[in-house]
Amino acid sequence: MLPGDAVPATYRTRIEEWDIRSPVVKFNAALHRLPSWTAAPGETFMALGVVDVTTGLDAAQRAFATCDAGEPAVGFGEIYVQTGHDPTPAPDGRHLMSIFGQYAPYALNGGWDARRDQVAGQFIDLVARFAPDFESCLESYEVLGPPDIEARTGLTGGHIFQGEVRPDQMWTNRLSPRTEVPGVYLCGAATHPGGSVIALNGRNAARAVLADIDRQA
């Protein structure tokens, strides 16, 4: 959105070197009914919170290495049931679920269109380890890989945190809300304190704008 000569070379280099490789893949589903969890048969309170399913830390490390080689390896899922709190988006008795998953690469070997069903199967198998009837609950579903997230929301690389959340890209290493381009401020997840829906990024940007206005007054 800026002329090329408006961005100082050092700042352009910093942005170009910012790591936005996304390992995130989303699974969105419509359910006939809620699944039954082995740990709490017949209970539905899980739909009011967040359920994390994982195969463990060692498996997560192996899954990341697999993803880094261009293959999908969904070994972690963060599950939300939106209709647990607000049933109105779905027909009576049915539910909506979304799963934030890892790991799947932007450049998937063979392409996303050819392998989307395989990735869906990994999600289903992962959840079924803890809720064996999960597949039978599914009415329909979609899988969104990083390229799909990028196309749908405009997030570069499909990275929902606008950059890897590693020590070298966190805290003082996160992007500042005040850029080196006069009048340009950042308020997204790429800035301190990082991703998640916390509103602090916007607050920091607003404070930077107000401080600069006061300075110029």
Tab-separated table of C-alpha atoms in Angstrom:
chain	number	residue	atom	x	y	z
A	1	MET	CA	0.000	0.000	0.000
A	2	LEU	CA	3.085	2.232	-0.015
A	3	PRO	CA	5.365	3.508	-2.801
A	4	GLY	CA	8.559	1.503	-2.892
A	5	ASP	CA	10.745	4.458	-1.981
A	6	ALA	CA	8.639	5.239	1.114
A	7	VAL	CA	10.079	2.325	3.096
A	8	PRO	CA	13.654	2.679	4.433
A	9	ALA	CA	15.931	-0.107	3.228
A	10	THR	CA	16.726	-1.401	6.727
A	11	TYR	CA	13.047	-1.644	7.629
A	12	ARG	CA	12.209	-3.343	4.318
A	13	THR	CA	14.910	-5.928	5.042
A	14	ARG	CA	13.464	-6.565	8.516
A	15	ILE	CA	10.007	-7.180	7.065
A	16	GLU	CA	11.312	-9.393	4.270
A	17	GLU	CA	13.262	-11.515	6.791
A	18	TRP	CA	10.232	-11.912	9.105
A	19	ASP	CA	9.405	-15.632	9.284
A	20	ILE	CA	5.766	-16.237	8.343
A	21	ARG	CA	5.904	-19.953	7.566
A	22	SER	CA	2.585	-21.226	8.825
A	23	PRO	CA	2.128	-24.724	10.269
A	24	VAL	CA	-1.563	-24.072	11.018
A	25	VAL	CA	-4.464	-25.910	9.403
A	26	LYS	CA	-8.152	-25.469	10.298
A	27	PHE	CA	-10.913	-28.068	10.392
A	28	ASN	CA	-14.445	-26.627	10.424
A	29	ALA	CA	-17.387	-28.984	10.861
A	30	ALA	CA	-21.134	-29.223	11.189
A	31	LEU	CA	-22.195	-31.992	13.595
A	32	HIS	CA	-25.348	-34.081	13.882
A	33	ARG	CA	-24.591	-34.304	17.610
A	34	LEU	CA	-21.779	-33.766	20.059
A	35	PRO	CA	-19.136	-36.494	20.324
A	36	SER	CA	-18.799	-38.646	23.419
A	37	TRP	CA	-15.407	-38.351	25.090
A	38	THR	CA	-13.881	-41.473	26.609
A	39	ALA	CA	-12.716	-39.447	29.620
A	40	ALA	CA	-16.280	-38.234	30.366
A	41	PRO	CA	-18.916	-40.437	28.677
A	42	GLY	CA	-22.276	-38.752	28.146
A	43	GLU	CA	-21.082	-35.356	29.375
A	44	THR	CA	-21.412	-32.207	27.277
A	45	PHE	CA	-19.673	-29.598	29.451
A	46	MET	CA	-16.628	-29.797	27.135
A	47	ALA	CA	-18.614	-27.884	24.523
A	48	LEU	CA	-18.547	-24.860	26.829
A	49	GLY	CA	-14.766	-24.637	26.882
A	50	VAL	CA	-11.696	-25.606	24.875
A	51	VAL	CA	-10.540	-29.183	24.394
A	52	ASP	CA	-6.927	-29.828	23.359
A	53	VAL	CA	-6.039	-33.178	21.848
A	54	THR	CA	-2.422	-34.130	21.295
A	55	THR	CA	-0.183	-37.127	20.906
A	56	GLY	CA	2.512	-35.714	23.205
A	57	LEU	CA	5.639	-33.569	23.013
A	58	ASP	CA	7.906	-36.103	21.308
A	59	ALA	CA	5.240	-36.774	18.688
A	60	ALA	CA	4.789	-33.032	18.194
A	61	GLN	CA	8.482	-32.642	17.445
A	62	ARG	CA	8.301	-35.458	14.893
A	63	ALA	CA	5.163	-33.917	13.390
A	64	PHE	CA	6.898	-30.562	12.950
A	65	ALA	CA	9.850	-32.228	11.212
A	66	THR	CA	7.406	-33.997	8.903
A	67	CYS	CA	5.677	-30.688	8.152
A	68	ASP	CA	9.019	-29.031	7.473
A	69	ALA	CA	9.583	-31.673	4.788
A	70	GLY	CA	6.316	-30.740	3.057
A	71	GLU	CA	4.043	-33.408	4.511
A	72	PRO	CA	0.942	-32.982	6.711
A	73	ALA	CA	1.140	-34.329	10.261
A	74	VAL	CA	-1.804	-33.215	12.378
A	75	GLY	CA	-0.715	-34.147	15.901
A	76	PHE	CA	-2.380	-31.328	17.826
A	77	GLY	CA	-5.900	-29.958	17.782
A	78	GLU	CA	-7.539	-27.149	19.749
A	79	ILE	CA	-11.283	-27.727	19.628
A	80	TYR	CA	-14.049	-25.148	19.958
A	81	VAL	CA	-17.798	-25.786	19.787
A	82	GLN	CA	-19.318	-22.404	19.012
A	83	THR	CA	-22.896	-23.598	19.491
A	84	GLY	CA	-22.118	-24.659	23.045
A	85	HIS	CA	-22.600	-21.010	23.977
A	86	ASP	CA	-24.843	-19.790	21.157
A	87	PRO	CA	-26.980	-22.463	19.487
A	88	THR	CA	-28.619	-20.088	16.985
A	89	PRO	CA	-26.136	-20.492	14.067
A	90	ALA	CA	-27.108	-24.172	13.684
A	91	PRO	CA	-30.427	-26.036	13.345
A	92	ASP	CA	-31.933	-27.429	16.535
A	93	GLY	CA	-29.877	-30.256	17.949
A	94	ARG	CA	-26.925	-29.682	15.633
A	95	HIS	CA	-23.600	-28.046	16.363
A	96	LEU	CA	-20.699	-26.158	14.807
A	97	MET	CA	-17.127	-27.063	15.638
A	98	SER	CA	-13.765	-25.663	14.615
A	99	ILE	CA	-10.356	-27.158	15.258
A	100	PHE	CA	-7.104	-25.226	15.188
A	101	GLY	CA	-4.567	-27.846	14.102
A	102	GLN	CA	-0.844	-28.345	13.602
A	103	TYR	CA	1.156	-29.219	11.568
A	104	ALA	CA	0.655	-28.733	7.821
A	105	PRO	CA	2.845	-26.748	5.415
A	106	TYR	CA	1.880	-23.965	3.035
A	107	ALA	CA	3.622	-25.779	0.163
A	108	LEU	CA	2.142	-29.229	0.658
A	109	ASN	CA	3.721	-31.984	-1.436
A	110	GLY	CA	1.248	-32.738	-4.222
A	111	GLY	CA	-0.807	-29.622	-3.523
A	112	TRP	CA	-3.690	-28.915	-1.154
A	113	ASP	CA	-6.500	-29.698	-3.568
A	114	ALA	CA	-5.191	-33.211	-4.112
A	115	ARG	CA	-4.554	-34.006	-0.447
A	116	ARG	CA	-7.233	-32.125	1.476
A	117	ASP	CA	-9.183	-35.315	2.248
A	118	GLN	CA	-6.050	-36.945	3.633
A	119	VAL	CA	-5.524	-34.028	6.010
A	120	ALA	CA	-9.189	-34.234	7.059
A	121	GLY	CA	-8.611	-37.904	7.860
A	122	GLN	CA	-5.721	-36.971	10.144
A	123	PHE	CA	-7.991	-34.607	12.077
A	124	ILE	CA	-10.708	-37.244	12.370
A	125	ASP	CA	-8.247	-39.913	13.521
A	126	LEU	CA	-6.692	-37.571	16.090
A	127	VAL	CA	-10.018	-36.616	17.684
A	128	ALA	CA	-11.271	-40.211	17.514
A	129	ARG	CA	-8.401	-41.295	19.788
A	130	PHE	CA	-10.259	-39.476	22.573
A	131	ALA	CA	-13.848	-39.452	21.224
A	132	PRO	CA	-14.249	-42.708	19.250
A	133	ASP	CA	-17.635	-41.754	17.772
A	134	PHE	CA	-16.402	-38.458	16.342
A	135	GLU	CA	-16.579	-39.474	12.676
A	136	SER	CA	-20.195	-40.565	13.001
A	137	CYS	CA	-21.056	-37.109	14.392
A	138	LEU	CA	-19.907	-35.336	11.243
A	139	GLU	CA	-22.513	-33.956	8.861
A	140	SER	CA	-20.078	-31.922	6.758
A	141	TYR	CA	-16.643	-30.384	7.119
A	142	GLU	CA	-13.972	-28.325	5.396
A	143	VAL	CA	-10.196	-28.203	5.718
A	144	LEU	CA	-8.395	-24.879	5.341
A	145	GLY	CA	-4.658	-25.049	4.794
A	146	PRO	CA	-2.382	-21.998	4.986
A	147	PRO	CA	-3.034	-21.036	1.311
A	148	ASP	CA	-6.804	-21.158	1.943
A	149	ILE	CA	-6.515	-19.036	5.086
A	150	GLU	CA	-4.383	-16.571	3.148
A	151	ALA	CA	-6.941	-16.323	0.334
A	152	ARG	CA	-9.937	-16.055	2.664
A	153	THR	CA	-8.597	-13.589	5.238
A	154	GLY	CA	-5.636	-11.870	3.577
A	155	LEU	CA	-3.118	-13.128	6.149
A	156	THR	CA	0.219	-13.430	4.351
A	157	GLY	CA	1.265	-17.065	4.224
A	158	GLY	CA	-1.915	-17.991	6.071
A	159	HIS	CA	-0.134	-17.377	9.374
A	160	ILE	CA	-2.773	-16.506	11.965
A	161	PHE	CA	-0.113	-15.007	14.276
A	162	GLN	CA	1.433	-12.972	11.425
A	163	GLY	CA	4.824	-14.508	12.149
A	164	GLU	CA	6.328	-17.422	13.989
A	165	VAL	CA	6.014	-17.246	17.777
A	166	ARG	CA	9.610	-18.065	18.649
A	167	PRO	CA	11.989	-16.315	21.063
A	168	ASP	CA	13.776	-14.594	18.169
A	169	GLN	CA	10.437	-13.083	17.067
A	170	MET	CA	8.888	-12.338	20.454
A	171	TRP	CA	8.994	-9.622	23.136
A	172	THR	CA	11.377	-6.857	22.021
A	173	ASN	CA	11.947	-8.798	18.798
A	174	ARG	CA	8.285	-8.497	17.781
A	175	LEU	CA	7.458	-5.689	15.348
A	176	SER	CA	6.807	-2.315	16.908
A	177	PRO	CA	3.458	-0.556	16.402
A	178	ARG	CA	5.381	2.578	15.349
A	179	THR	CA	7.105	1.842	12.041
A	180	GLU	CA	9.960	3.677	10.365
A	181	VAL	CA	7.471	5.087	7.837
A	182	PRO	CA	5.902	8.337	9.125
A	183	GLY	CA	2.174	7.953	9.658
A	184	VAL	CA	2.191	4.152	9.335
A	185	TYR	CA	1.379	2.103	12.454
A	186	LEU	CA	0.893	-1.621	12.953
A	187	CYS	CA	-1.717	-3.163	15.231
A	188	GLY	CA	-1.813	-6.812	14.145
A	189	ALA	CA	-0.524	-10.020	15.669
A	190	ALA	CA	2.961	-9.394	14.238
A	191	THR	CA	3.434	-6.706	16.888
A	192	HIS	CA	4.137	-7.090	20.598
A	193	PRO	CA	2.806	-8.993	22.543
A	194	GLY	CA	1.990	-11.388	19.718
A	195	GLY	CA	-1.015	-13.376	18.580
A	196	SER	CA	-4.306	-14.419	20.171
A	197	VAL	CA	-7.406	-12.258	20.604
A	198	ILE	CA	-6.223	-9.919	23.339
A	199	ALA	CA	-6.628	-6.383	21.896
A	200	LEU	CA	-3.302	-5.255	23.383
A	201	ASN	CA	-1.774	-4.872	19.923
A	202	GLY	CA	-4.412	-2.308	19.001
A	203	ARG	CA	-4.052	-0.559	22.337
A	204	ASN	CA	-0.305	-0.258	21.839
A	205	ALA	CA	-0.793	1.179	18.349
A	206	ALA	CA	-3.395	3.679	19.585
A	207	ARG	CA	-1.072	4.833	22.362
A	208	ALA	CA	1.750	5.297	19.844
A	209	VAL	CA	-0.519	7.396	17.600
A	210	LEU	CA	-1.670	9.554	20.533
A	211	ALA	CA	1.884	10.030	21.770
A	212	ASP	CA	3.001	11.194	18.332
A	213	ILE	CA	0.059	13.585	18.073
A	214	ASP	CA	0.960	15.071	21.465
A	215	ARG	CA	4.579	15.386	20.401
A	216	GLN	CA	3.608	17.311	17.264
A	217	ALA	CA	1.137	19.598	19.072
